PDB file of C-alpha atoms in Angstrom:
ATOM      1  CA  UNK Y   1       2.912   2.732 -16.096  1.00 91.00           C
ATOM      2  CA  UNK Y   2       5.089   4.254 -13.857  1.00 96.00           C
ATOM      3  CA  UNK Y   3       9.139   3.884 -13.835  1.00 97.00           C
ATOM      4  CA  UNK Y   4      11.478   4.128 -11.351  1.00 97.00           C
ATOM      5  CA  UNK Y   5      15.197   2.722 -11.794  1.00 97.00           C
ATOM      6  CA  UNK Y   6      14.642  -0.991 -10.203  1.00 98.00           C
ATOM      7  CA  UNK Y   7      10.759  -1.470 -10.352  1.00 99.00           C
ATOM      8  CA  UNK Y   8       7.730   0.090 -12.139  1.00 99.00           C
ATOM      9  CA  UNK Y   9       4.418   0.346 -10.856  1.00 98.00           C
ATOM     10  CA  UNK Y  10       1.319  -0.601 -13.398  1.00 98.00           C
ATOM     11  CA  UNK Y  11      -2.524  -1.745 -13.337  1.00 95.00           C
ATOM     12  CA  UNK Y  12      -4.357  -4.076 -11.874  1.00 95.00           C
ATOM     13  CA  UNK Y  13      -4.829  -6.996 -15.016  1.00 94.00           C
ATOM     14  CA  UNK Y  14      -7.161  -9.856 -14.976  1.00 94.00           C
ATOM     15  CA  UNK Y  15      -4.295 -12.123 -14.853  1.00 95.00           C
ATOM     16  CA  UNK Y  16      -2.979 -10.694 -11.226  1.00 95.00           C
ATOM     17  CA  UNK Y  17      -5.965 -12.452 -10.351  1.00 94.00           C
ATOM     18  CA  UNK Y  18      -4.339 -15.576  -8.602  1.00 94.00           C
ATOM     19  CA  UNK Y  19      -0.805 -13.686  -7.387  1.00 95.00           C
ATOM     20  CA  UNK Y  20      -3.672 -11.023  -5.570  1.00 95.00           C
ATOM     21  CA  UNK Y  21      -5.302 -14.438  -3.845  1.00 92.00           C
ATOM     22  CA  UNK Y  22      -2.385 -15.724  -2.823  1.00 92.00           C
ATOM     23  CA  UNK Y  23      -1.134 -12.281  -1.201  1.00 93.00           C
ATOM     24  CA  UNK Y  24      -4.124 -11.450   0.301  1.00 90.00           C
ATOM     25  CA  UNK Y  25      -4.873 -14.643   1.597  1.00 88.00           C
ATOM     26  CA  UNK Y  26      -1.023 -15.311   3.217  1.00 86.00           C
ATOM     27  CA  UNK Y  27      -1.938 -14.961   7.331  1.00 77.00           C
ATOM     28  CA  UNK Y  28       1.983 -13.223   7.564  1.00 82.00           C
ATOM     29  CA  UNK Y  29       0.237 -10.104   5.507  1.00 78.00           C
ATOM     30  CA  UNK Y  30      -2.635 -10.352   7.235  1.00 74.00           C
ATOM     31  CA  UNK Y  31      -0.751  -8.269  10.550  1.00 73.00           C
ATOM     32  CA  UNK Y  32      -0.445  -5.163   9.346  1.00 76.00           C
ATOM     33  CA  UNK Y  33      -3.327  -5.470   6.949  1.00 74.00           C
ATOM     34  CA  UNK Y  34      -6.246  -5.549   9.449  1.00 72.00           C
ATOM     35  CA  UNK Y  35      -7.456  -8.601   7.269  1.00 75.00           C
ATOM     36  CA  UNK Y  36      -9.663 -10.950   9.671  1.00 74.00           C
ATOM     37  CA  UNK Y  37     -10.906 -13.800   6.887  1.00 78.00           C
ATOM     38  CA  UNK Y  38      -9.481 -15.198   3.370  1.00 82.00           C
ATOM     39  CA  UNK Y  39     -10.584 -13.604   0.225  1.00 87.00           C
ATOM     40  CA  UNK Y  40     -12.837 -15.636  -1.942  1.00 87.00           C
ATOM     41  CA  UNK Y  41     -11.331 -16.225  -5.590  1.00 88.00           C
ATOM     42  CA  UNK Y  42     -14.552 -14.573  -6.568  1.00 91.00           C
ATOM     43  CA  UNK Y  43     -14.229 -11.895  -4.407  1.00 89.00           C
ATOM     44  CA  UNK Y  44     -10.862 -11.259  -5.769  1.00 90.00           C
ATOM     45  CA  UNK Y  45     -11.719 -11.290  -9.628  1.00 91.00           C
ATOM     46  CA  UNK Y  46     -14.087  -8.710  -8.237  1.00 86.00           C
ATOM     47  CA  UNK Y  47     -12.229  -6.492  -7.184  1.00 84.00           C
ATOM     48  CA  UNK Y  48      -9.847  -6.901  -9.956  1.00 88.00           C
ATOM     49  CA  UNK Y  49     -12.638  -6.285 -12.496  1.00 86.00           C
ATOM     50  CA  UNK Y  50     -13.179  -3.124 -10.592  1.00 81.00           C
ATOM     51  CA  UNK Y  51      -9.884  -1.561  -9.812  1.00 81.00           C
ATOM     52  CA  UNK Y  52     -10.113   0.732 -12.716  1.00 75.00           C
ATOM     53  CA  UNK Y  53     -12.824   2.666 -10.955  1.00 75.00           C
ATOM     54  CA  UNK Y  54     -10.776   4.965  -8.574  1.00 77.00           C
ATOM     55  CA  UNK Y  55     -13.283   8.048  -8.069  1.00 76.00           C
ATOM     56  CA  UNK Y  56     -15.825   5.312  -7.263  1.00 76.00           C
ATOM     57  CA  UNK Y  57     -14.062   2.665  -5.428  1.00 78.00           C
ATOM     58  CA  UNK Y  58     -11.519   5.879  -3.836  1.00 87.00           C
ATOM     59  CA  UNK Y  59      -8.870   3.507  -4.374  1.00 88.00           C
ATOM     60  CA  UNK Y  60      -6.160   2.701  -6.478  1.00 94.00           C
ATOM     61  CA  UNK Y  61      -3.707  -0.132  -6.417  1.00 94.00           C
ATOM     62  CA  UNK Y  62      -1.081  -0.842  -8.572  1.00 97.00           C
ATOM     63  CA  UNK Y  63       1.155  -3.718  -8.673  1.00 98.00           C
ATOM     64  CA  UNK Y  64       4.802  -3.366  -7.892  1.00 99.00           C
ATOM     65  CA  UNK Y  65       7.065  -4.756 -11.028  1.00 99.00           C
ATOM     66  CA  UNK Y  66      10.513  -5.444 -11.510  1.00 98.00           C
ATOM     67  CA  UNK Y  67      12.101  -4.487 -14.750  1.00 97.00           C
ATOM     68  CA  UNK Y  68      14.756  -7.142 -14.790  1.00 96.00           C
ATOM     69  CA  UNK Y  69      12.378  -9.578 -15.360  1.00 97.00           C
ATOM     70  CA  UNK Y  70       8.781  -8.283 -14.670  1.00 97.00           C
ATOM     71  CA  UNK Y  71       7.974 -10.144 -11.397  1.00 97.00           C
ATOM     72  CA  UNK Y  72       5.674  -8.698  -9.561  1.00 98.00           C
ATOM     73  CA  UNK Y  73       6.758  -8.465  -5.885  1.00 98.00           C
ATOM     74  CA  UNK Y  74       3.757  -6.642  -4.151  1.00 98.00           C
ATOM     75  CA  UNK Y  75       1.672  -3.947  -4.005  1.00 97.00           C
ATOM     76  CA  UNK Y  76       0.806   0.242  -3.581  1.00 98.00           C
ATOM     77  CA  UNK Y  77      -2.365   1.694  -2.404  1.00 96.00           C
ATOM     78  CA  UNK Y  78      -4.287   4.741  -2.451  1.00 97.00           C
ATOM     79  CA  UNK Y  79      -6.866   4.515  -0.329  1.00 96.00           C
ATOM     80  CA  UNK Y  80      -9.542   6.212   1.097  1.00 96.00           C
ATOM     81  CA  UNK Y  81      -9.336   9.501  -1.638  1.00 97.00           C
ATOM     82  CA  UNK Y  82     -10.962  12.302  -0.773  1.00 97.00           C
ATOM     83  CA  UNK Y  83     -11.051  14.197  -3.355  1.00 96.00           C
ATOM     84  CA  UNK Y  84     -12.767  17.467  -2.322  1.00 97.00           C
ATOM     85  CA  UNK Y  85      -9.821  17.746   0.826  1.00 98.00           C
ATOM     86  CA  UNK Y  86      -7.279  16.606  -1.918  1.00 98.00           C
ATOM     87  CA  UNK Y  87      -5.537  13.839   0.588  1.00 98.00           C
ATOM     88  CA  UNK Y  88      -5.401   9.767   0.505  1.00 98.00           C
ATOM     89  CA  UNK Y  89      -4.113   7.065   2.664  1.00 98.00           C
ATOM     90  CA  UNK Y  90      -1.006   4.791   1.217  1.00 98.00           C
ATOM     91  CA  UNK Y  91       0.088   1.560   1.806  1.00 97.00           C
ATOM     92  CA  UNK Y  92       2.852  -0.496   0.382  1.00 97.00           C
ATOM     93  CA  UNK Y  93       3.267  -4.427   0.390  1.00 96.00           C
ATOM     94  CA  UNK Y  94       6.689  -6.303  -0.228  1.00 97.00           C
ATOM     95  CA  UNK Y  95       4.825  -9.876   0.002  1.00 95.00           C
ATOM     96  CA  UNK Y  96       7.651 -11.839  -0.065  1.00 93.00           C
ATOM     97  CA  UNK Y  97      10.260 -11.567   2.744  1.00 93.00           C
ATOM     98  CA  UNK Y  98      13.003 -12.379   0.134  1.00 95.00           C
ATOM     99  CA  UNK Y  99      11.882  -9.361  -1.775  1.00 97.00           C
ATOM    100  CA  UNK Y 100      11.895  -6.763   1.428  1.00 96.00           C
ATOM    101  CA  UNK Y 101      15.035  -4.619   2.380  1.00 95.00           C
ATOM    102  CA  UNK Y 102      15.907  -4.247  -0.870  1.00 97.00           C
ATOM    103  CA  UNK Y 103      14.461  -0.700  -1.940  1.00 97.00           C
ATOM    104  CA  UNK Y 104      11.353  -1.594  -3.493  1.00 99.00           C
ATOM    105  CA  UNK Y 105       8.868  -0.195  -1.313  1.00 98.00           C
ATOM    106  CA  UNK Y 106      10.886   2.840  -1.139  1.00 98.00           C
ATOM    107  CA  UNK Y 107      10.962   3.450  -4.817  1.00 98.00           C
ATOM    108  CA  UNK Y 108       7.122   2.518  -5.264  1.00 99.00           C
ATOM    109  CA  UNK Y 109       6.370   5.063  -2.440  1.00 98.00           C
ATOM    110  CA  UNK Y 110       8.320   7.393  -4.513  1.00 98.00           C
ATOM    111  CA  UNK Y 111       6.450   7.144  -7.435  1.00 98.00           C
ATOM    112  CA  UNK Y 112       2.992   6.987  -6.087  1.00 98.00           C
ATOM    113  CA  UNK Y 113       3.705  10.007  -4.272  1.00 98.00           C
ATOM    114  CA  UNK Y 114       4.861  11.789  -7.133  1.00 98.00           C
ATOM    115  CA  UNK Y 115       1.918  10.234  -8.996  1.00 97.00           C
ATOM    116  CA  UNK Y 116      -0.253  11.209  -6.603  1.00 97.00           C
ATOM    117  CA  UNK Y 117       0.598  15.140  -6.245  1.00 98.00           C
ATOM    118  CA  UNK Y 118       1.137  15.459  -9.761  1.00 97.00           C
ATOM    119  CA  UNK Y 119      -1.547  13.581 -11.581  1.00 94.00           C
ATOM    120  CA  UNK Y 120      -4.101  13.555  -9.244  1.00 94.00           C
ATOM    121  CA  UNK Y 121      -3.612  16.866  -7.707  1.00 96.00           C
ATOM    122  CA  UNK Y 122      -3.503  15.468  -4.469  1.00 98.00           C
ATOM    123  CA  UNK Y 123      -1.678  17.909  -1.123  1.00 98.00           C
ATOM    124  CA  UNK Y 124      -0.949  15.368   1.184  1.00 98.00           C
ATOM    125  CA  UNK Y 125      -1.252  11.341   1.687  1.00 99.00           C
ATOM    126  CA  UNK Y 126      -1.545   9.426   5.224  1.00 99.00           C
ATOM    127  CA  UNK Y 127      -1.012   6.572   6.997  1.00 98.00           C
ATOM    128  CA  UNK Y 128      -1.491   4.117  10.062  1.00 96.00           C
ATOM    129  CA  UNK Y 129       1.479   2.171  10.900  1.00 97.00           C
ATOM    130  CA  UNK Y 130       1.421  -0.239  13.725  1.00 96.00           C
ATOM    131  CA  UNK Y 131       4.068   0.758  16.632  1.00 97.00           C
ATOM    132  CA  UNK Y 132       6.019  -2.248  16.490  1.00 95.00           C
ATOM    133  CA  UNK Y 133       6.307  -2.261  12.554  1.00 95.00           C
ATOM    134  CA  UNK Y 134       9.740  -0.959  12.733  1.00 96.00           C
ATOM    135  CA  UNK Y 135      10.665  -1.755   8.769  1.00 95.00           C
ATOM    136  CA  UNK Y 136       7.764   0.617   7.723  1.00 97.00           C
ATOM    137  CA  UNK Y 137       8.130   3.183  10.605  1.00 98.00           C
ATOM    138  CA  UNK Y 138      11.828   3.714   8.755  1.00 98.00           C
ATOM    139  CA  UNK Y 139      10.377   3.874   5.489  1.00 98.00           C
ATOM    140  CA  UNK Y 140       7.857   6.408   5.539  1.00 99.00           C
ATOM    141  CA  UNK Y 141       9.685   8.605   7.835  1.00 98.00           C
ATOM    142  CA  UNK Y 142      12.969   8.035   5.765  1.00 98.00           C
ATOM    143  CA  UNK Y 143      10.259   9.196   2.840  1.00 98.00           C
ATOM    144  CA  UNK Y 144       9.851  12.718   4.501  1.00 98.00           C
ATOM    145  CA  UNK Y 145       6.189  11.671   6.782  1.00 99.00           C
ATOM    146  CA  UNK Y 146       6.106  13.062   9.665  1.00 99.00           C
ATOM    147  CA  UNK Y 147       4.407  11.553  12.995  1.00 99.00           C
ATOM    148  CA  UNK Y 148       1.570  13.640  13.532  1.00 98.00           C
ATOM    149  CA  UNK Y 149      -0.269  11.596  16.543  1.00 98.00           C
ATOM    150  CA  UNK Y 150      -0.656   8.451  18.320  1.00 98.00           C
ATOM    151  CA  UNK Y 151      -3.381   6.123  18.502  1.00 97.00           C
ATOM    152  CA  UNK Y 152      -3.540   4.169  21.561  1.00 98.00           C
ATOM    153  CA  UNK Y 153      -4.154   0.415  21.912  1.00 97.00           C
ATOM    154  CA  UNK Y 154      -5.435   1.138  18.644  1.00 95.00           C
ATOM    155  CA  UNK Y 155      -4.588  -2.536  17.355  1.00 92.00           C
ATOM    156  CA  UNK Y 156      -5.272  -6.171  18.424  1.00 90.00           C
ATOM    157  CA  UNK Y 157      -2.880  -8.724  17.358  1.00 86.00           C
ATOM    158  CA  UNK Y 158      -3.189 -12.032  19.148  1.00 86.00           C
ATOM    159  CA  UNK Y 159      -4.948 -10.107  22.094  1.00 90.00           C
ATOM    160  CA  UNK Y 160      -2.098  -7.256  22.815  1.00 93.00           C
ATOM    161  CA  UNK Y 161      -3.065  -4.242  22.511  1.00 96.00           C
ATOM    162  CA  UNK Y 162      -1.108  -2.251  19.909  1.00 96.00           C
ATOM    163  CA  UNK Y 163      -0.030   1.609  19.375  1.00 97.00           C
ATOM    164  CA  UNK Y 164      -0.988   3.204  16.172  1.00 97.00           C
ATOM    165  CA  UNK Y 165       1.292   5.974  14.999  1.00 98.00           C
ATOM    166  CA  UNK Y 166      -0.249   8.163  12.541  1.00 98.00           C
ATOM    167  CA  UNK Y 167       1.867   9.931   9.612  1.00 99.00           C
ATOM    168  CA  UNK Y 168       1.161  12.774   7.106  1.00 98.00           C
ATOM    169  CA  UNK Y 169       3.364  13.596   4.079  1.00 99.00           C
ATOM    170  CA  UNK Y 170       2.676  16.986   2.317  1.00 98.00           C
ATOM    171  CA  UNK Y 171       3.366  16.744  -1.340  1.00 97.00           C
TER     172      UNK Y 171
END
């Protein structure tokens, strides 16, 4: 487990099975997520019964907590690690809207950053964030990432054509 001051971030558990449905099944998350069809509940416990598998899978997820009473409010990814080059992608997810603008995602980026330099010896994480996603263009570059390039038209969302700004984060 890993504390910050308003949240913690822990493991997947067999019992996120139905909150990780519902999440990854809402349409609103499905924006930014590149999602194009609904998980399967099957597909889910999957995935769950395989998170724990992170040189495999080069993933990890962890589920964002609160400590005043141990909701979980979303999610924190590291994706796509590559090991040998010592770099991952990261994602964060606030699924509720009543949940966002609160710090949340800013703390869990904190802590999986710090995770990931520390424990899994990792120089720099990355991401894709969609030019019109203003909340998380703040965040990570509030977080110290730094706009490295820019993917034209990159995205489709309800056939525009989307900008992809791409960030890097040395740690």
């Amino acid at each position: 487990m890993l504390k910050g001051k308003k949240i913690y971030l822990r493991q997947i558990e067999e019992d996120d099975v139905n909150i990780l449905l519902l999440w990854e099944n809402d349409t609103e998350n499905w924006r930014y997520s590149e999602s194009e069809a609904p998980f399967s509940l099957h597909q889910i416990q999957h995935y769950v019964k395989n998170a724990s598998h992170v040189r495999q899978n080069q993933q990890m997820r962890l589920i964002i907590c609160l400590f005043e009473n141990d909701k979980a409010i979303g999610t924190i990814d590291l994706f796509n690690i590559d090991f040998k080059n010592k770099r991952a992608g990261v994602g964060v997810l606030i699924a509720n809207k009543a949940d966002r603008n609160k710090g949340y995602a800013k703390e869990a980026l904190e802590l999986m950053c710090g995770f990931a330099s520390r424990r899994i010896g990792l120089l720099q994480v990355f991401c894709d964030i969609q030019a019109d996603n203003e909340a998380s263009i703040s965040l990570f570059e509030n977080e110290g990432f730094i706009k490295t390039g820019t993917r034209k038209n990159w995205y489709l969302y309800q056939d525009e054509a989307i900008d992809a700004y791409f960030y890097q984060k040395f740690i």
